[in-house]
């Protein structure tokens, strides 16, 4: 039986999961691929670190060249993370005619084209299923089983940390700061959580999803983006009274010849399947013009679920090795005439803090009307407030653009009875 040699860059969470899956399911993987898959070298930053795996003494190295320049290594699996040196190692591996598998959303979303070109020039494969939604095989599904569709919409919960925080705030009425601390203590959030809670991680993943599904390259940091740091437990409670849950959504929606996309916390109806996706779970809701509505649900992170996607990519490469060279050309995005159109129109939830004086609701409603924005519902919460104390007023508005909404809010805020615009959140009808 042919032996396929793997060089692993990184033996942290995902590297360890990948190592374990290849050992645990070795017999099945050999039967599927006709190859014995062997991890022949593993790059780490500290060779003396204590590890959970029992490894052969000579397996680890701190020298990347031991893998990248070893002619015997067929596939390089990059699980270091970050842009550099991960990108440089992958580029060298591809130039040295090694197939590359990675879970690195930051590199694929920002420098993926350069790696794709290097892969094409060397006639090798670059695969990155694990870079979006961990164990959920979404990229493969979009580019193979669902490739016969034109996609109208992708809406996803694709960050487990923020979904865990919002779920805990919703289920237990807790504050953002308290839940974040708890999540950090339990290892669900990083010590520096900014990439997750500010929506950057989701923007990377959405950029990769858009390129795969719609063939449009949008730099991740151009995607309109807002994180969850301003979502309060009051917003969550008010949203629930209107029949919604608040989730951090990655949205890409076709509108005629344009593609609207954004990463934002949004109210979704409790009846929508995405509303019941809790804690660290991820889900993606897709509308295709042939398949209609589809939902993918599963673990979007973690050692073994992410390792599962990595091993799937390794198996795919192993199966194609003896095929015609055309099988080894990288996946090419579908041609598209779509134009990136930013956020697009939406319904909005607005949480004002106002002085408890007569006529406020009428005045605010009139100003919205003057700007062509109609109101779906309004709720004033004076319960528990003493006389003269400021009170929250919550509006759910019908569809408008930010070009309409922002001047309306500026005019409303100029009145002294408006103490604060506390939150502006999108409302997704998601019918
Ligand atoms: N964790 C998840 O659930 C998850 C889910 C989806 C995607 N991903 C992606 O998977 C990748 C790996 O994530 P992870 O959570 O497994 O990371 P991790 O636990 O931090 O592990 C990183 C590994 O890379 C090694 N390393 C770091 N910098 C290095 C350098 N400059 N040279 C050599 N080795 C270096 C570390 O060595 P030492 O062991 O010696 O410290 C460690 O083994 C990232 O791109 C991440 O975004 C992770």
mmCIF file of N, CA and C in Angstrom, residues 271-318:
data_model
loop_
_atom_site.group_PDB
_atom_site.id
_atom_site.type_symbol
_atom_site.label_atom_id
_atom_site.label_comp_id
_atom_site.label_asym_id
_atom_site.label_seq_id
_atom_site.Cartn_x
_atom_site.Cartn_y
_atom_site.Cartn_z
ATOM 1 N N UNK A 271 -39.440 31.800 15.927
ATOM 2 C CA UNK A 271 -39.884 30.628 15.157
ATOM 3 C C UNK A 271 -38.863 30.218 14.088
ATOM 4 N N UNK A 272 -37.876 31.073 13.808
ATOM 5 C CA UNK A 272 -36.909 30.720 12.765
ATOM 6 C C UNK A 272 -35.938 29.668 13.295
ATOM 7 N N UNK A 273 -35.569 28.675 12.463
ATOM 8 C CA UNK A 273 -34.662 27.617 12.935
ATOM 9 C C UNK A 273 -33.360 28.152 13.539
ATOM 10 N N UNK A 274 -32.841 29.279 13.049
ATOM 11 C CA UNK A 274 -31.576 29.787 13.603
ATOM 12 C C UNK A 274 -31.730 30.275 15.045
ATOM 13 N N UNK A 275 -32.977 30.599 15.451
ATOM 14 C CA UNK A 275 -33.182 31.119 16.816
ATOM 15 C C UNK A 275 -32.899 30.046 17.860
ATOM 16 N N UNK A 276 -33.033 28.784 17.486
ATOM 17 C CA UNK A 276 -32.828 27.723 18.482
ATOM 18 C C UNK A 276 -31.393 27.195 18.477
ATOM 19 N N UNK A 277 -30.502 27.850 17.759
ATOM 20 C CA UNK A 277 -29.089 27.424 17.754
ATOM 21 C C UNK A 277 -28.419 28.062 18.972
ATOM 22 N N UNK A 278 -28.014 27.236 19.916
ATOM 23 C CA UNK A 278 -27.584 27.760 21.214
ATOM 24 C C UNK A 278 -26.103 27.500 21.486
ATOM 25 N N UNK A 279 -25.614 28.292 22.422
ATOM 26 C CA UNK A 279 -24.255 28.126 22.959
ATOM 27 C C UNK A 279 -23.198 28.026 21.865
ATOM 28 N N UNK A 280 -22.326 27.004 21.945
ATOM 29 C CA UNK A 280 -21.181 26.992 21.024
ATOM 30 C C UNK A 280 -21.538 26.448 19.631
ATOM 31 N N UNK A 281 -22.804 26.085 19.426
ATOM 32 C CA UNK A 281 -23.173 25.516 18.127
ATOM 33 C C UNK A 281 -23.216 26.592 17.046
ATOM 34 N N UNK A 282 -22.978 26.152 15.813
ATOM 35 C CA UNK A 282 -23.053 26.999 14.631
ATOM 36 C C UNK A 282 -24.168 26.469 13.733
ATOM 37 N N UNK A 283 -24.677 27.328 12.881
ATOM 38 C CA UNK A 283 -25.639 26.854 11.875
ATOM 39 C C UNK A 283 -25.615 27.802 10.680
ATOM 40 N N UNK A 284 -25.932 27.248 9.520
ATOM 41 C CA UNK A 284 -26.018 28.062 8.312
ATOM 42 C C UNK A 284 -27.323 27.760 7.613
ATOM 43 N N UNK A 285 -28.028 28.819 7.256
ATOM 44 C CA UNK A 285 -29.305 28.715 6.562
ATOM 45 C C UNK A 285 -29.062 29.196 5.138
ATOM 46 N N UNK A 286 -29.407 28.336 4.175
ATOM 47 C CA UNK A 286 -29.071 28.634 2.772
ATOM 48 C C UNK A 286 -30.320 28.528 1.906
ATOM 49 N N UNK A 287 -30.439 29.431 0.964
ATOM 50 C CA UNK A 287 -31.534 29.340 -0.006
ATOM 51 C C UNK A 287 -30.918 29.191 -1.391
ATOM 52 N N UNK A 288 -31.187 28.064 -2.030
ATOM 53 C CA UNK A 288 -30.702 27.847 -3.391
ATOM 54 C C UNK A 288 -31.888 27.803 -4.339
ATOM 55 N N UNK A 289 -31.676 28.174 -5.626
ATOM 56 C CA UNK A 289 -32.846 28.270 -6.508
ATOM 57 C C UNK A 289 -33.355 26.915 -6.966
ATOM 58 N N UNK A 290 -32.621 25.837 -6.661
ATOM 59 C CA UNK A 290 -33.146 24.505 -6.953
ATOM 60 C C UNK A 290 -33.482 23.757 -5.658
ATOM 61 N N UNK A 291 -32.576 23.804 -4.710
ATOM 62 C CA UNK A 291 -32.748 22.999 -3.491
ATOM 63 C C UNK A 291 -33.712 23.662 -2.509
ATOM 64 N N UNK A 292 -33.947 24.975 -2.665
ATOM 65 C CA UNK A 292 -34.795 25.773 -1.753
ATOM 66 C C UNK A 292 -34.087 25.948 -0.395
ATOM 67 N N UNK A 293 -34.814 25.861 0.709
ATOM 68 C CA UNK A 293 -34.203 26.156 2.017
ATOM 69 C C UNK A 293 -33.424 24.961 2.538
ATOM 70 N N UNK A 294 -32.242 25.250 3.084
ATOM 71 C CA UNK A 294 -31.402 24.194 3.665
ATOM 72 C C UNK A 294 -30.802 24.730 4.947
ATOM 73 N N UNK A 295 -30.635 23.867 5.939
ATOM 74 C CA UNK A 295 -29.971 24.330 7.155
ATOM 75 C C UNK A 295 -28.890 23.319 7.548
ATOM 76 N N UNK A 296 -27.722 23.822 7.861
ATOM 77 C CA UNK A 296 -26.604 23.009 8.345
ATOM 78 C C UNK A 296 -26.387 23.376 9.815
ATOM 79 N N UNK A 297 -26.174 22.384 10.659
ATOM 80 C CA UNK A 297 -26.079 22.645 12.100
ATOM 81 C C UNK A 297 -24.974 21.767 12.674
ATOM 82 N N UNK A 298 -24.161 22.302 13.558
ATOM 83 C CA UNK A 298 -23.143 21.453 14.182
ATOM 84 C C UNK A 298 -22.134 22.265 14.949
ATOM 85 N N UNK A 299 -21.042 21.597 15.323
ATOM 86 C CA UNK A 299 -20.017 22.278 16.114
ATOM 87 C C UNK A 299 -19.073 23.046 15.192
ATOM 88 N N UNK A 300 -18.971 24.337 15.428
ATOM 89 C CA UNK A 300 -18.179 25.186 14.556
ATOM 90 C C UNK A 300 -16.749 25.345 15.023
ATOM 91 N N UNK A 301 -16.392 24.654 16.092
ATOM 92 C CA UNK A 301 -15.015 24.732 16.594
ATOM 93 C C UNK A 301 -14.760 23.498 17.448
ATOM 94 N N UNK A 302 -13.551 23.465 18.027
ATOM 95 C CA UNK A 302 -13.196 22.338 18.889
ATOM 96 C C UNK A 302 -12.219 21.426 18.185
ATOM 97 N N UNK A 303 -11.431 20.768 19.004
ATOM 98 C CA UNK A 303 -10.346 19.935 18.521
ATOM 99 C C UNK A 303 -10.823 18.854 17.533
ATOM 100 N N UNK A 304 -11.784 18.046 17.953
ATOM 101 C CA UNK A 304 -12.209 16.927 17.098
ATOM 102 C C UNK A 304 -13.127 17.369 15.945
ATOM 103 N N UNK A 305 -14.148 18.235 16.168
ATOM 104 C CA UNK A 305 -14.966 18.656 15.017
ATOM 105 C C UNK A 305 -14.125 19.350 13.940
ATOM 106 N N UNK A 306 -13.198 20.214 14.349
ATOM 107 C CA UNK A 306 -12.393 20.903 13.337
ATOM 108 C C UNK A 306 -11.422 19.914 12.700
ATOM 109 N N UNK A 307 -10.876 19.008 13.539
ATOM 110 C CA UNK A 307 -10.006 17.946 13.011
ATOM 111 C C UNK A 307 -10.737 17.095 11.984
ATOM 112 N N UNK A 308 -12.030 16.890 12.203
ATOM 113 C CA UNK A 308 -12.835 16.095 11.261
ATOM 114 C C UNK A 308 -12.800 16.732 9.860
ATOM 115 N N UNK A 309 -12.930 18.063 9.810
ATOM 116 C CA UNK A 309 -12.897 18.754 8.507
ATOM 117 C C UNK A 309 -11.503 18.662 7.883
ATOM 118 N N UNK A 310 -10.467 18.762 8.727
ATOM 119 C CA UNK A 310 -9.084 18.664 8.214
ATOM 120 C C UNK A 310 -8.857 17.273 7.607
ATOM 121 N N UNK A 311 -9.277 16.250 8.342
ATOM 122 C CA UNK A 311 -9.049 14.880 7.852
ATOM 123 C C UNK A 311 -9.868 14.638 6.578
ATOM 124 N N UNK A 312 -11.062 15.216 6.505
ATOM 125 C CA UNK A 312 -11.863 15.096 5.275
ATOM 126 C C UNK A 312 -11.105 15.645 4.075
ATOM 127 N N UNK A 313 -10.451 16.790 4.260
ATOM 128 C CA UNK A 313 -9.669 17.383 3.163
ATOM 129 C C UNK A 313 -8.465 16.502 2.801
ATOM 130 N N UNK A 314 -7.825 15.928 3.831
ATOM 131 C CA UNK A 314 -6.667 15.043 3.555
ATOM 132 C C UNK A 314 -7.138 13.838 2.728
ATOM 133 N N UNK A 315 -8.266 13.263 3.126
ATOM 134 C CA UNK A 315 -8.791 12.091 2.403
ATOM 135 C C UNK A 315 -9.114 12.468 0.953
ATOM 136 N N UNK A 316 -9.713 13.634 0.757
ATOM 137 C CA UNK A 316 -10.068 14.070 -0.596
ATOM 138 C C UNK A 316 -8.808 14.161 -1.463
ATOM 139 N N UNK A 317 -7.746 14.738 -0.894
ATOM 140 C CA UNK A 317 -6.487 14.836 -1.657
ATOM 141 C C UNK A 317 -5.941 13.434 -1.945
ATOM 142 N N UNK A 318 -5.943 12.585 -0.923
ATOM 143 C CA UNK A 318 -5.382 11.238 -1.099
ATOM 144 C C UNK A 318 -6.108 10.488 -2.219
#
